[in-house]
Amino acid sequence: MNAGPACPLCGGSAPKTFVRTWREWSLWECPDCGAGFCDPFREPGPAYYEGHEGLYAAAVEETTDPMSFEYDEGLARLTRTLPRGARVLDAGCGAGGFLRRLRAAGFEASGADFNPRRVRALRDLGFEVFEGGLPDFAKTGPAPFDGAAMFEIVEHLTDPAAWLAAALSVLKPGAPFVLGTPNRDRTFDPFRGPGMEEVDNPPHHLTRWSAPALRRLLERAGFEVLECRPLANPLPLVQLMLRNSLRLGLSARAAGTAAPSSSAPAAAPSAPSARAKTTAALVRAKEAVLNGAARAAYPALRAAGSVLGWQGTILFAAARRPS
Ligand SMILES: [Zn+2]
């Protein structure tokens, strides 16, 4: 029997549980630390993220992002714990969606990110942003923070333990830390269909977390874990999943018909045909119906989910540096 590769996170040698393959990767789970990981195990590098700017931006930038509910949860936790004016670090701040929320809530918000263009844009908005990863930022010896956040980062890293150790090191004793990451034990999967499957698979996401595994990772880094649980899927996410699962091919057809011809890149885009307009109108009508249906069914779905133990898409953890 194939015992699988050594665990790249804990080095544990117990036989790994094979999960599935995805393109050239195989996915495994480690019985020692509980983490899910891919083999081969390596970060795709900045070029990958530059090439997937659209996908990556949507995950952090849009205020209408269906995943932004983890920001709400994190902000609620920080505002309960910290006074206005407290210094909070968002490690892996991306386009600054959470930085803006922190500032609006009265915090002094700082960030760290790899993307130089985003760093410049955020500095132009007056945010203090370090260009690079959290371990490098920690080595610069910043003044300790009153709180920190890390959303949708841990699953991208080859060394999440080093990042959590760095997070711990830049916090004052007793300071809160909030973290969000996809839940591999989710009952329903929004990451399906063309373009979406890439989101929660390698090389985009290298590790996969369950609530117990994430708790263990935080504890091993020295955090005191206050809670670690899946968040219930909010209505916009349920609506997105319903639209994706009932896709009739109309959207793809409308996009295909309306796309400018690649043979005439210099020409002004031609007006959409009457047929494309009709198709687009049908798509909008279908989406409105599905959104309405999801809205009507949502309270019953929430109740059923709590009875049946459905797990949400995102894991949320709140922890603190021990006093
Ligand atoms: Zn392990």
PDB file of C-alpha atoms and ligand atoms in Angstrom:
ATOM      1  CA  MET A   1       0.000   0.000   0.000  1.00  0.00           C
ATOM      2  CA  ASN A   2       1.226   3.496  -0.818  1.00  0.00           C
ATOM      3  CA  ALA A   3       1.750   5.302   2.507  1.00  0.00           C
ATOM      4  CA  GLY A   4       1.897   8.661   0.709  1.00  0.00           C
ATOM      5  CA  PRO A   5       4.531  11.402   0.918  1.00  0.00           C
ATOM      6  CA  ALA A   6       5.958  12.694   4.215  1.00  0.00           C
ATOM      7  CA  CYS A   7       3.796  15.485   5.632  1.00  0.00           C
ATOM      8  CA  PRO A   8       5.374  18.800   4.518  1.00  0.00           C
ATOM      9  CA  LEU A   9       3.771  20.577   7.481  1.00  0.00           C
ATOM     10  CA  CYS A  10       4.645  18.410  10.483  1.00  0.00           C
ATOM     11  CA  GLY A  11       7.041  15.849   8.996  1.00  0.00           C
ATOM     12  CA  GLY A  12       4.851  13.080  10.389  1.00  0.00           C
ATOM     13  CA  SER A  13       5.500   9.660   8.902  1.00  0.00           C
ATOM     14  CA  ALA A  14       2.158   7.947   9.654  1.00  0.00           C
ATOM     15  CA  PRO A  15       0.518   6.605   6.454  1.00  0.00           C
ATOM     16  CA  LYS A  16      -1.361   9.437   4.754  1.00  0.00           C
ATOM     17  CA  THR A  17      -4.981   9.283   3.693  1.00  0.00           C
ATOM     18  CA  PHE A  18      -5.307   9.666  -0.062  1.00  0.00           C
ATOM     19  CA  VAL A  19      -8.138  12.072  -0.942  1.00  0.00           C
ATOM     20  CA  ARG A  20      -8.131  12.508  -4.740  1.00  0.00           C
ATOM     21  CA  THR A  21      -6.070  13.750  -7.641  1.00  0.00           C
ATOM     22  CA  TRP A  22      -6.322  17.169  -9.270  1.00  0.00           C
ATOM     23  CA  ARG A  23      -4.430  17.593 -12.546  1.00  0.00           C
ATOM     24  CA  GLU A  24      -0.769  16.706 -11.799  1.00  0.00           C
ATOM     25  CA  TRP A  25      -1.228  16.842  -8.016  1.00  0.00           C
ATOM     26  CA  SER A  26      -2.387  14.253  -5.528  1.00  0.00           C
ATOM     27  CA  LEU A  27      -4.177  15.415  -2.387  1.00  0.00           C
ATOM     28  CA  TRP A  28      -3.530  13.803   0.999  1.00  0.00           C
ATOM     29  CA  GLU A  29      -4.442  14.207   4.640  1.00  0.00           C
ATOM     30  CA  CYS A  30      -1.995  13.759   7.485  1.00  0.00           C
ATOM     31  CA  PRO A  31      -3.225  11.791  10.527  1.00  0.00           C
ATOM     32  CA  ASP A  32      -0.507  13.381  12.687  1.00  0.00           C
ATOM     33  CA  CYS A  33      -1.349  17.086  12.290  1.00  0.00           C
ATOM     34  CA  GLY A  34      -4.720  16.788  10.541  1.00  0.00           C
ATOM     35  CA  ALA A  35      -3.741  19.072   7.644  1.00  0.00           C
ATOM     36  CA  GLY A  36      -4.615  18.337   4.046  1.00  0.00           C
ATOM     37  CA  PHE A  37      -1.802  18.954   1.575  1.00  0.00           C
ATOM     38  CA  CYS A  38      -0.944  18.473  -2.075  1.00  0.00           C
ATOM     39  CA  ASP A  39       1.952  16.611  -3.634  1.00  0.00           C
ATOM     40  CA  PRO A  40       4.081  18.065  -5.173  1.00  0.00           C
ATOM     41  CA  PHE A  41       4.032  20.804  -2.538  1.00  0.00           C
ATOM     42  CA  ARG A  42       5.345  24.174  -3.658  1.00  0.00           C
ATOM     43  CA  GLU A  43       4.138  27.736  -4.056  1.00  0.00           C
ATOM     44  CA  PRO A  44       3.492  28.731  -7.664  1.00  0.00           C
ATOM     45  CA  GLY A  45       5.324  32.059  -7.248  1.00  0.00           C
ATOM     46  CA  PRO A  46       4.335  35.655  -8.039  1.00  0.00           C
ATOM     47  CA  ALA A  47       3.939  35.010 -11.787  1.00  0.00           C
ATOM     48  CA  TYR A  48       0.993  32.706 -11.083  1.00  0.00           C
ATOM     49  CA  TYR A  49      -0.781  35.362  -9.037  1.00  0.00           C
ATOM     50  CA  GLU A  50      -0.036  38.064 -11.621  1.00  0.00           C
ATOM     51  CA  GLY A  51      -1.570  35.780 -14.245  1.00  0.00           C
ATOM     52  CA  HIS A  52      -4.679  35.179 -12.137  1.00  0.00           C
ATOM     53  CA  GLU A  53      -5.235  38.774 -11.114  1.00  0.00           C
ATOM     54  CA  GLY A  54      -8.961  38.594 -11.815  1.00  0.00           C
ATOM     55  CA  LEU A  55      -9.559  35.562  -9.663  1.00  0.00           C
ATOM     56  CA  TYR A  56      -7.316  36.828  -6.913  1.00  0.00           C
ATOM     57  CA  ALA A  57      -8.721  40.347  -6.875  1.00  0.00           C
ATOM     58  CA  ALA A  58     -12.293  39.142  -6.690  1.00  0.00           C
ATOM     59  CA  ALA A  59     -11.494  37.216  -3.541  1.00  0.00           C
ATOM     60  CA  VAL A  60     -10.377  40.259  -1.606  1.00  0.00           C
ATOM     61  CA  GLU A  61     -11.498  43.441  -3.298  1.00  0.00           C
ATOM     62  CA  GLU A  62     -15.183  43.378  -4.045  1.00  0.00           C
ATOM     63  CA  THR A  63     -17.421  44.683  -1.315  1.00  0.00           C
ATOM     64  CA  THR A  64     -20.072  42.413  -2.835  1.00  0.00           C
ATOM     65  CA  ASP A  65     -17.738  39.404  -2.568  1.00  0.00           C
ATOM     66  CA  PRO A  66     -19.871  36.561  -1.171  1.00  0.00           C
ATOM     67  CA  MET A  67     -16.876  35.517   0.955  1.00  0.00           C
ATOM     68  CA  SER A  68     -16.572  38.894   2.701  1.00  0.00           C
ATOM     69  CA  PHE A  69     -18.715  37.651   5.593  1.00  0.00           C
ATOM     70  CA  GLU A  70     -15.575  36.386   7.277  1.00  0.00           C
ATOM     71  CA  TYR A  71     -14.421  40.018   7.402  1.00  0.00           C
ATOM     72  CA  ASP A  72     -17.636  40.864   9.266  1.00  0.00           C
ATOM     73  CA  GLU A  73     -16.966  38.097  11.767  1.00  0.00           C
ATOM     74  CA  GLY A  74     -13.344  39.190  12.259  1.00  0.00           C
ATOM     75  CA  LEU A  75     -14.246  42.842  12.625  1.00  0.00           C
ATOM     76  CA  ALA A  76     -16.975  42.030  15.164  1.00  0.00           C
ATOM     77  CA  ARG A  77     -14.464  40.086  17.248  1.00  0.00           C
ATOM     78  CA  LEU A  78     -11.828  42.855  17.091  1.00  0.00           C
ATOM     79  CA  THR A  79     -14.267  45.667  17.915  1.00  0.00           C
ATOM     80  CA  ARG A  80     -15.542  43.682  20.918  1.00  0.00           C
ATOM     81  CA  THR A  81     -11.991  43.312  22.215  1.00  0.00           C
ATOM     82  CA  LEU A  82     -10.120  46.490  21.239  1.00  0.00           C
ATOM     83  CA  PRO A  83     -10.673  50.231  21.775  1.00  0.00           C
ATOM     84  CA  ARG A  84     -10.927  52.675  18.848  1.00  0.00           C
ATOM     85  CA  GLY A  85      -7.513  53.784  17.701  1.00  0.00           C
ATOM     86  CA  ALA A  86      -5.932  50.376  18.364  1.00  0.00           C
ATOM     87  CA  ARG A  87      -3.234  49.301  15.872  1.00  0.00           C
ATOM     88  CA  VAL A  88      -4.311  46.286  13.830  1.00  0.00           C
ATOM     89  CA  LEU A  89      -2.287  44.413  11.212  1.00  0.00           C
ATOM     90  CA  ASP A  90      -3.884  42.625   8.246  1.00  0.00           C
ATOM     91  CA  ALA A  91      -1.305  40.073   7.092  1.00  0.00           C
ATOM     92  CA  GLY A  92      -1.834  39.424   3.391  1.00  0.00           C
ATOM     93  CA  CYS A  93      -4.077  42.452   2.953  1.00  0.00           C
ATOM     94  CA  GLY A  94      -4.506  42.039  -0.829  1.00  0.00           C
ATOM     95  CA  ALA A  95      -6.452  44.907  -2.329  1.00  0.00           C
ATOM     96  CA  GLY A  96      -7.300  46.244   1.117  1.00  0.00           C
ATOM     97  CA  GLY A  97     -10.908  45.169   1.639  1.00  0.00           C
ATOM     98  CA  PHE A  98     -10.332  44.436   5.310  1.00  0.00           C
ATOM     99  CA  LEU A  99      -7.972  47.405   5.823  1.00  0.00           C
ATOM    100  CA  ARG A 100     -10.779  49.715   4.713  1.00  0.00           C
ATOM    101  CA  ARG A 101     -13.191  48.075   7.155  1.00  0.00           C
ATOM    102  CA  LEU A 102     -10.682  48.388   9.979  1.00  0.00           C
ATOM    103  CA  ARG A 103     -10.187  52.071   9.249  1.00  0.00           C
ATOM    104  CA  ALA A 104     -13.940  52.699   9.017  1.00  0.00           C
ATOM    105  CA  ALA A 105     -14.301  51.045  12.442  1.00  0.00           C
ATOM    106  CA  GLY A 106     -11.799  53.515  13.915  1.00  0.00           C
ATOM    107  CA  PHE A 107      -8.695  51.359  14.017  1.00  0.00           C
ATOM    108  CA  GLU A 108      -5.229  52.323  12.854  1.00  0.00           C
ATOM    109  CA  ALA A 109      -4.885  49.741  10.074  1.00  0.00           C
ATOM    110  CA  SER A 110      -1.596  48.425   8.679  1.00  0.00           C
ATOM    111  CA  GLY A 111      -1.012  45.687   6.128  1.00  0.00           C
ATOM    112  CA  ALA A 112       1.538  43.422   4.503  1.00  0.00           C
ATOM    113  CA  ASP A 113       1.317  42.046   0.969  1.00  0.00           C
ATOM    114  CA  PHE A 114       3.497  40.669  -1.809  1.00  0.00           C
ATOM    115  CA  ASN A 115       1.889  42.526  -4.699  1.00  0.00           C
ATOM    116  CA  PRO A 116       3.858  45.777  -5.305  1.00  0.00           C
ATOM    117  CA  ARG A 117       1.050  47.443  -7.269  1.00  0.00           C
ATOM    118  CA  ARG A 118      -1.451  46.837  -4.480  1.00  0.00           C
ATOM    119  CA  VAL A 119       1.045  47.997  -1.876  1.00  0.00           C
ATOM    120  CA  ARG A 120       1.535  51.271  -3.777  1.00  0.00           C
ATOM    121  CA  ALA A 121      -2.203  51.782  -4.218  1.00  0.00           C
ATOM    122  CA  LEU A 122      -2.839  51.235  -0.510  1.00  0.00           C
ATOM    123  CA  ARG A 123       0.004  53.540   0.505  1.00  0.00           C
ATOM    124  CA  ASP A 124      -1.592  56.195  -1.715  1.00  0.00           C
ATOM    125  CA  LEU A 125      -4.704  55.800   0.421  1.00  0.00           C
ATOM    126  CA  GLY A 126      -2.606  56.495   3.518  1.00  0.00           C
ATOM    127  CA  PHE A 127      -2.252  52.928   4.804  1.00  0.00           C
ATOM    128  CA  GLU A 128       1.068  51.754   6.176  1.00  0.00           C
ATOM    129  CA  VAL A 129       1.778  48.604   4.141  1.00  0.00           C
ATOM    130  CA  PHE A 130       4.870  46.403   4.166  1.00  0.00           C
ATOM    131  CA  GLU A 131       5.767  44.817   0.837  1.00  0.00           C
ATOM    132  CA  GLY A 132       6.476  41.139   1.453  1.00  0.00           C
ATOM    133  CA  GLY A 133       5.499  38.214   3.625  1.00  0.00           C
ATOM    134  CA  LEU A 134       4.710  38.261   7.318  1.00  0.00           C
ATOM    135  CA  PRO A 135       7.895  36.419   8.447  1.00  0.00           C
ATOM    136  CA  ASP A 136      10.037  39.071   6.689  1.00  0.00           C
ATOM    137  CA  PHE A 137       7.921  41.855   8.164  1.00  0.00           C
ATOM    138  CA  ALA A 138       8.325  40.385  11.659  1.00  0.00           C
ATOM    139  CA  LYS A 139      12.118  40.400  11.192  1.00  0.00           C
ATOM    140  CA  THR A 140      12.035  44.190  10.705  1.00  0.00           C
ATOM    141  CA  GLY A 141      11.037  44.458  14.388  1.00  0.00           C
ATOM    142  CA  PRO A 142       7.821  46.480  14.059  1.00  0.00           C
ATOM    143  CA  ALA A 143       6.253  48.090  17.127  1.00  0.00           C
ATOM    144  CA  PRO A 144       3.925  45.415  18.569  1.00  0.00           C
ATOM    145  CA  PHE A 145       0.324  45.433  17.345  1.00  0.00           C
ATOM    146  CA  ASP A 146      -2.855  45.462  19.426  1.00  0.00           C
ATOM    147  CA  GLY A 147      -4.490  42.929  17.087  1.00  0.00           C
ATOM    148  CA  ALA A 148      -4.000  41.113  13.785  1.00  0.00           C
ATOM    149  CA  ALA A 149      -5.953  39.362  11.052  1.00  0.00           C
ATOM    150  CA  MET A 150      -5.117  36.859   8.327  1.00  0.00           C
ATOM    151  CA  PHE A 151      -7.861  36.023   5.839  1.00  0.00           C
ATOM    152  CA  GLU A 152      -7.564  33.492   3.018  1.00  0.00           C
ATOM    153  CA  ILE A 153      -3.780  33.288   3.342  1.00  0.00           C
ATOM    154  CA  VAL A 154      -2.860  30.188   5.306  1.00  0.00           C
ATOM    155  CA  GLU A 155      -4.019  27.826   2.522  1.00  0.00           C
ATOM    156  CA  HIS A 156      -1.595  29.455   0.042  1.00  0.00           C
ATOM    157  CA  LEU A 157       1.543  28.902   2.121  1.00  0.00           C
ATOM    158  CA  THR A 158       4.185  26.191   2.154  1.00  0.00           C
ATOM    159  CA  ASP A 159       5.018  27.149   5.745  1.00  0.00           C
ATOM    160  CA  PRO A 160       1.874  28.294   7.568  1.00  0.00           C
ATOM    161  CA  ALA A 161       3.518  27.567  10.943  1.00  0.00           C
ATOM    162  CA  ALA A 162       6.213  30.181  10.228  1.00  0.00           C
ATOM    163  CA  TRP A 163       3.564  32.762   9.362  1.00  0.00           C
ATOM    164  CA  LEU A 164       1.602  32.066  12.542  1.00  0.00           C
ATOM    165  CA  ALA A 165       4.783  32.245  14.613  1.00  0.00           C
ATOM    166  CA  ALA A 166       5.489  35.610  12.966  1.00  0.00           C
ATOM    167  CA  ALA A 167       1.932  36.775  13.706  1.00  0.00           C
ATOM    168  CA  LEU A 168       2.370  35.817  17.350  1.00  0.00           C
ATOM    169  CA  SER A 169       5.676  37.668  17.507  1.00  0.00           C
ATOM    170  CA  VAL A 170       4.274  41.001  16.255  1.00  0.00           C
ATOM    171  CA  LEU A 171       1.390  40.995  18.775  1.00  0.00           C
ATOM    172  CA  LYS A 172       1.305  42.424  22.280  1.00  0.00           C
ATOM    173  CA  PRO A 173       0.623  39.904  25.066  1.00  0.00           C
ATOM    174  CA  GLY A 174      -3.131  39.211  25.208  1.00  0.00           C
ATOM    175  CA  ALA A 175      -3.719  40.711  21.725  1.00  0.00           C
ATOM    176  CA  PRO A 176      -6.463  39.135  19.561  1.00  0.00           C
ATOM    177  CA  PHE A 177      -5.852  37.381  16.258  1.00  0.00           C
ATOM    178  CA  VAL A 178      -8.538  36.387  13.731  1.00  0.00           C
ATOM    179  CA  LEU A 179      -8.144  34.055  10.779  1.00  0.00           C
ATOM    180  CA  GLY A 180     -10.302  32.691   7.958  1.00  0.00           C
ATOM    181  CA  THR A 181      -9.651  29.855   5.515  1.00  0.00           C
ATOM    182  CA  PRO A 182     -11.742  27.468   3.385  1.00  0.00           C
ATOM    183  CA  ASN A 183     -13.289  24.552   5.263  1.00  0.00           C
ATOM    184  CA  ARG A 184     -12.414  21.267   3.588  1.00  0.00           C
ATOM    185  CA  ASP A 185     -15.309  19.582   5.451  1.00  0.00           C
ATOM    186  CA  ARG A 186     -17.914  21.939   3.920  1.00  0.00           C
ATOM    187  CA  THR A 187     -21.220  20.281   3.112  1.00  0.00           C
ATOM    188  CA  PHE A 188     -21.828  22.252  -0.108  1.00  0.00           C
ATOM    189  CA  ASP A 189     -19.172  23.415  -2.491  1.00  0.00           C
ATOM    190  CA  PRO A 190     -19.287  26.845  -4.146  1.00  0.00           C
ATOM    191  CA  PHE A 191     -15.987  26.157  -5.918  1.00  0.00           C
ATOM    192  CA  ARG A 192     -17.427  24.265  -8.847  1.00  0.00           C
ATOM    193  CA  GLY A 193     -17.732  24.869 -12.547  1.00  0.00           C
ATOM    194  CA  PRO A 194     -15.429  26.488 -15.100  1.00  0.00           C
ATOM    195  CA  GLY A 195     -12.828  28.764 -13.523  1.00  0.00           C
ATOM    196  CA  MET A 196     -14.076  28.076  -9.983  1.00  0.00           C
ATOM    197  CA  GLU A 197     -12.472  24.657  -9.492  1.00  0.00           C
ATOM    198  CA  GLU A 198      -9.077  26.333  -9.630  1.00  0.00           C
ATOM    199  CA  VAL A 199      -9.853  28.316  -6.504  1.00  0.00           C
ATOM    200  CA  ASP A 200      -9.586  25.611  -3.856  1.00  0.00           C
ATOM    201  CA  ASN A 201      -7.073  23.347  -5.587  1.00  0.00           C
ATOM    202  CA  PRO A 202      -3.304  23.447  -6.107  1.00  0.00           C
ATOM    203  CA  PRO A 203      -1.299  25.394  -6.993  1.00  0.00           C
ATOM    204  CA  HIS A 204      -3.669  28.150  -5.747  1.00  0.00           C
ATOM    205  CA  HIS A 205      -4.405  26.440  -2.421  1.00  0.00           C
ATOM    206  CA  LEU A 206      -1.691  24.090  -1.184  1.00  0.00           C
ATOM    207  CA  THR A 207      -3.239  23.060   2.121  1.00  0.00           C
ATOM    208  CA  ARG A 208      -6.754  22.147   3.234  1.00  0.00           C
ATOM    209  CA  TRP A 209      -8.088  22.626   6.748  1.00  0.00           C
ATOM    210  CA  SER A 210     -10.700  21.171   9.040  1.00  0.00           C
ATOM    211  CA  ALA A 211     -11.664  22.919  12.278  1.00  0.00           C
ATOM    212  CA  PRO A 212      -9.642  20.505  14.499  1.00  0.00           C
ATOM    213  CA  ALA A 213      -6.568  20.734  12.221  1.00  0.00           C
ATOM    214  CA  LEU A 214      -6.657  24.528  12.146  1.00  0.00           C
ATOM    215  CA  ARG A 215      -7.049  24.681  15.912  1.00  0.00           C
ATOM    216  CA  ARG A 216      -4.015  22.420  16.300  1.00  0.00           C
ATOM    217  CA  LEU A 217      -1.958  24.607  13.919  1.00  0.00           C
ATOM    218  CA  LEU A 218      -2.771  27.721  15.957  1.00  0.00           C
ATOM    219  CA  GLU A 219      -2.039  26.011  19.271  1.00  0.00           C
ATOM    220  CA  ARG A 220       1.285  24.665  18.041  1.00  0.00           C
ATOM    221  CA  ALA A 221       2.243  28.218  17.060  1.00  0.00           C
ATOM    222  CA  GLY A 222       1.621  29.295  20.651  1.00  0.00           C
ATOM    223  CA  PHE A 223      -1.833  30.896  20.341  1.00  0.00           C
ATOM    224  CA  GLU A 224      -4.607  30.470  22.856  1.00  0.00           C
ATOM    225  CA  VAL A 225      -7.570  29.491  20.660  1.00  0.00           C
ATOM    226  CA  LEU A 226     -10.877  31.074  21.696  1.00  0.00           C
ATOM    227  CA  GLU A 227     -12.991  29.594  18.915  1.00  0.00           C
ATOM    228  CA  CYS A 228     -12.487  27.685  15.682  1.00  0.00           C
ATOM    229  CA  ARG A 229     -15.609  26.806  13.720  1.00  0.00           C
ATOM    230  CA  PRO A 230     -17.223  26.870  10.286  1.00  0.00           C
ATOM    231  CA  LEU A 231     -19.317  29.982   9.634  1.00  0.00           C
ATOM    232  CA  ALA A 232     -22.852  29.383   8.384  1.00  0.00           C
ATOM    233  CA  ASN A 233     -23.090  30.186   4.678  1.00  0.00           C
ATOM    234  CA  PRO A 234     -24.722  33.620   4.288  1.00  0.00           C
ATOM    235  CA  LEU A 235     -27.548  34.265   1.806  1.00  0.00           C
ATOM    236  CA  PRO A 236     -25.340  35.721  -1.002  1.00  0.00           C
ATOM    237  CA  LEU A 237     -23.211  32.583  -0.962  1.00  0.00           C
ATOM    238  CA  VAL A 238     -26.260  30.317  -1.026  1.00  0.00           C
ATOM    239  CA  GLN A 239     -27.547  32.343  -3.981  1.00  0.00           C
ATOM    240  CA  LEU A 240     -24.210  31.979  -5.771  1.00  0.00           C
ATOM    241  CA  MET A 241     -24.208  28.208  -5.248  1.00  0.00           C
ATOM    242  CA  LEU A 242     -27.789  27.894  -6.487  1.00  0.00           C
ATOM    243  CA  ARG A 243     -27.006  29.925  -9.617  1.00  0.00           C
ATOM    244  CA  ASN A 244     -23.895  27.824 -10.280  1.00  0.00           C
ATOM    245  CA  SER A 245     -25.629  24.505  -9.766  1.00  0.00           C
ATOM    246  CA  LEU A 246     -28.582  25.435 -11.994  1.00  0.00           C
ATOM    247  CA  ARG A 247     -26.574  27.048 -14.753  1.00  0.00           C
ATOM    248  CA  LEU A 248     -28.423  26.512 -18.017  1.00  0.00           C
ATOM    249  CA  GLY A 249     -25.578  27.497 -20.307  1.00  0.00           C
ATOM    250  CA  LEU A 250     -27.225  30.850 -21.014  1.00  0.00           C
ATOM    251  CA  SER A 251     -24.507  32.882 -19.322  1.00  0.00           C
ATOM    252  CA  ALA A 252     -21.768  31.207 -21.307  1.00  0.00           C
ATOM    253  CA  ARG A 253     -23.684  31.723 -24.535  1.00  0.00           C
ATOM    254  CA  ALA A 254     -24.327  35.393 -23.802  1.00  0.00           C
ATOM    255  CA  ALA A 255     -20.657  35.924 -22.954  1.00  0.00           C
ATOM    256  CA  GLY A 256     -19.588  34.124 -26.129  1.00  0.00           C
ATOM    257  CA  THR A 257     -21.936  36.109 -28.363  1.00  0.00           C
ATOM    258  CA  ALA A 258     -21.035  39.443 -26.809  1.00  0.00           C
ATOM    259  CA  ALA A 259     -17.271  38.895 -26.776  1.00  0.00           C
ATOM    260  CA  PRO A 260     -15.381  41.174 -29.206  1.00  0.00           C
ATOM    261  CA  SER A 261     -13.829  39.404 -32.149  1.00  0.00           C
ATOM    262  CA  SER A 262     -10.192  38.569 -31.562  1.00  0.00           C
ATOM    263  CA  SER A 263      -9.449  39.049 -35.282  1.00  0.00           C
ATOM    264  CA  ALA A 264     -10.185  42.791 -35.086  1.00  0.00           C
ATOM    265  CA  PRO A 265      -8.605  43.990 -31.855  1.00  0.00           C
ATOM    266  CA  ALA A 266      -8.245  47.607 -33.010  1.00  0.00           C
ATOM    267  CA  ALA A 267     -11.855  48.043 -34.086  1.00  0.00           C
ATOM    268  CA  ALA A 268     -14.434  49.522 -31.745  1.00  0.00           C
ATOM    269  CA  PRO A 269     -16.513  46.749 -30.152  1.00  0.00           C
ATOM    270  CA  SER A 270     -19.603  46.122 -32.250  1.00  0.00           C
ATOM    271  CA  ALA A 271     -23.016  46.640 -30.691  1.00  0.00           C
ATOM    272  CA  PRO A 272     -24.411  43.447 -29.182  1.00  0.00           C
ATOM    273  CA  SER A 273     -26.834  41.715 -31.481  1.00  0.00           C
ATOM    274  CA  ALA A 274     -30.527  41.596 -30.656  1.00  0.00           C
ATOM    275  CA  ARG A 275     -30.104  37.920 -29.926  1.00  0.00           C
ATOM    276  CA  ALA A 276     -27.262  38.565 -27.444  1.00  0.00           C
ATOM    277  CA  LYS A 277     -29.391  41.212 -25.727  1.00  0.00           C
ATOM    278  CA  THR A 278     -32.286  38.775 -25.417  1.00  0.00           C
ATOM    279  CA  THR A 279     -29.997  36.102 -24.009  1.00  0.00           C
ATOM    280  CA  ALA A 280     -28.519  38.559 -21.495  1.00  0.00           C
ATOM    281  CA  ALA A 281     -32.013  39.577 -20.421  1.00  0.00           C
ATOM    282  CA  LEU A 282     -32.937  35.913 -19.952  1.00  0.00           C
ATOM    283  CA  VAL A 283     -29.836  35.363 -17.830  1.00  0.00           C
ATOM    284  CA  ARG A 284     -30.763  38.328 -15.621  1.00  0.00           C
ATOM    285  CA  ALA A 285     -34.337  37.086 -15.292  1.00  0.00           C
ATOM    286  CA  LYS A 286     -33.196  33.576 -14.386  1.00  0.00           C
ATOM    287  CA  GLU A 287     -30.772  34.946 -11.788  1.00  0.00           C
ATOM    288  CA  ALA A 288     -33.482  37.108 -10.255  1.00  0.00           C
ATOM    289  CA  VAL A 289     -35.762  34.083  -9.939  1.00  0.00           C
ATOM    290  CA  LEU A 290     -33.024  31.941  -8.386  1.00  0.00           C
ATOM    291  CA  ASN A 291     -31.962  34.711  -5.997  1.00  0.00           C
ATOM    292  CA  GLY A 292     -35.569  35.145  -4.915  1.00  0.00           C
ATOM    293  CA  ALA A 293     -36.012  31.410  -4.421  1.00  0.00           C
ATOM    294  CA  ALA A 294     -32.839  31.219  -2.320  1.00  0.00           C
ATOM    295  CA  ARG A 295     -33.973  34.205  -0.237  1.00  0.00           C
ATOM    296  CA  ALA A 296     -37.344  32.576   0.441  1.00  0.00           C
ATOM    297  CA  ALA A 297     -35.799  29.214   1.324  1.00  0.00           C
ATOM    298  CA  TYR A 298     -32.884  30.619   3.341  1.00  0.00           C
ATOM    299  CA  PRO A 299     -34.406  30.543   6.873  1.00  0.00           C
ATOM    300  CA  ALA A 300     -35.536  26.936   6.358  1.00  0.00           C
ATOM    301  CA  LEU A 301     -32.105  25.997   4.966  1.00  0.00           C
ATOM    302  CA  ARG A 302     -30.384  27.550   7.994  1.00  0.00           C
ATOM    303  CA  ALA A 303     -32.660  25.615  10.352  1.00  0.00           C
ATOM    304  CA  ALA A 304     -32.170  22.358   8.439  1.00  0.00           C
ATOM    305  CA  GLY A 305     -28.424  22.923   8.359  1.00  0.00           C
ATOM    306  CA  SER A 306     -28.142  23.292  12.104  1.00  0.00           C
ATOM    307  CA  VAL A 307     -30.247  20.156  12.683  1.00  0.00           C
ATOM    308  CA  LEU A 308     -28.360  18.083  10.106  1.00  0.00           C
ATOM    309  CA  GLY A 309     -24.909  19.419  11.005  1.00  0.00           C
ATOM    310  CA  TRP A 310     -24.162  20.997   7.628  1.00  0.00           C
ATOM    311  CA  GLN A 311     -20.778  22.711   7.646  1.00  0.00           C
ATOM    312  CA  GLY A 312     -20.208  26.119   6.049  1.00  0.00           C
ATOM    313  CA  THR A 313     -17.635  26.996   3.413  1.00  0.00           C
ATOM    314  CA  ILE A 314     -15.335  29.109   5.590  1.00  0.00           C
ATOM    315  CA  LEU A 315     -13.568  28.264   8.839  1.00  0.00           C
ATOM    316  CA  PHE A 316     -13.181  31.139  11.250  1.00  0.00           C
ATOM    317  CA  ALA A 317     -10.776  31.147  14.166  1.00  0.00           C
ATOM    318  CA  ALA A 318     -10.316  33.682  16.929  1.00  0.00           C
ATOM    319  CA  ALA A 319      -7.264  33.378  19.135  1.00  0.00           C
ATOM    320  CA  ARG A 320      -4.976  35.557  21.225  1.00  0.00           C
ATOM    321  CA  ARG A 321      -1.384  35.777  22.227  1.00  0.00           C
ATOM    322  CA  PRO A 322      -1.209  34.429  25.785  1.00  0.00           C
ATOM    323  CA  SER A 323      -0.750  37.192  28.371  1.00  0.00           C
TER     324      SER A 323
HETATM  325 ZN    ZN B   1       1.235  16.471   9.263  1.00  0.00          ZN
END
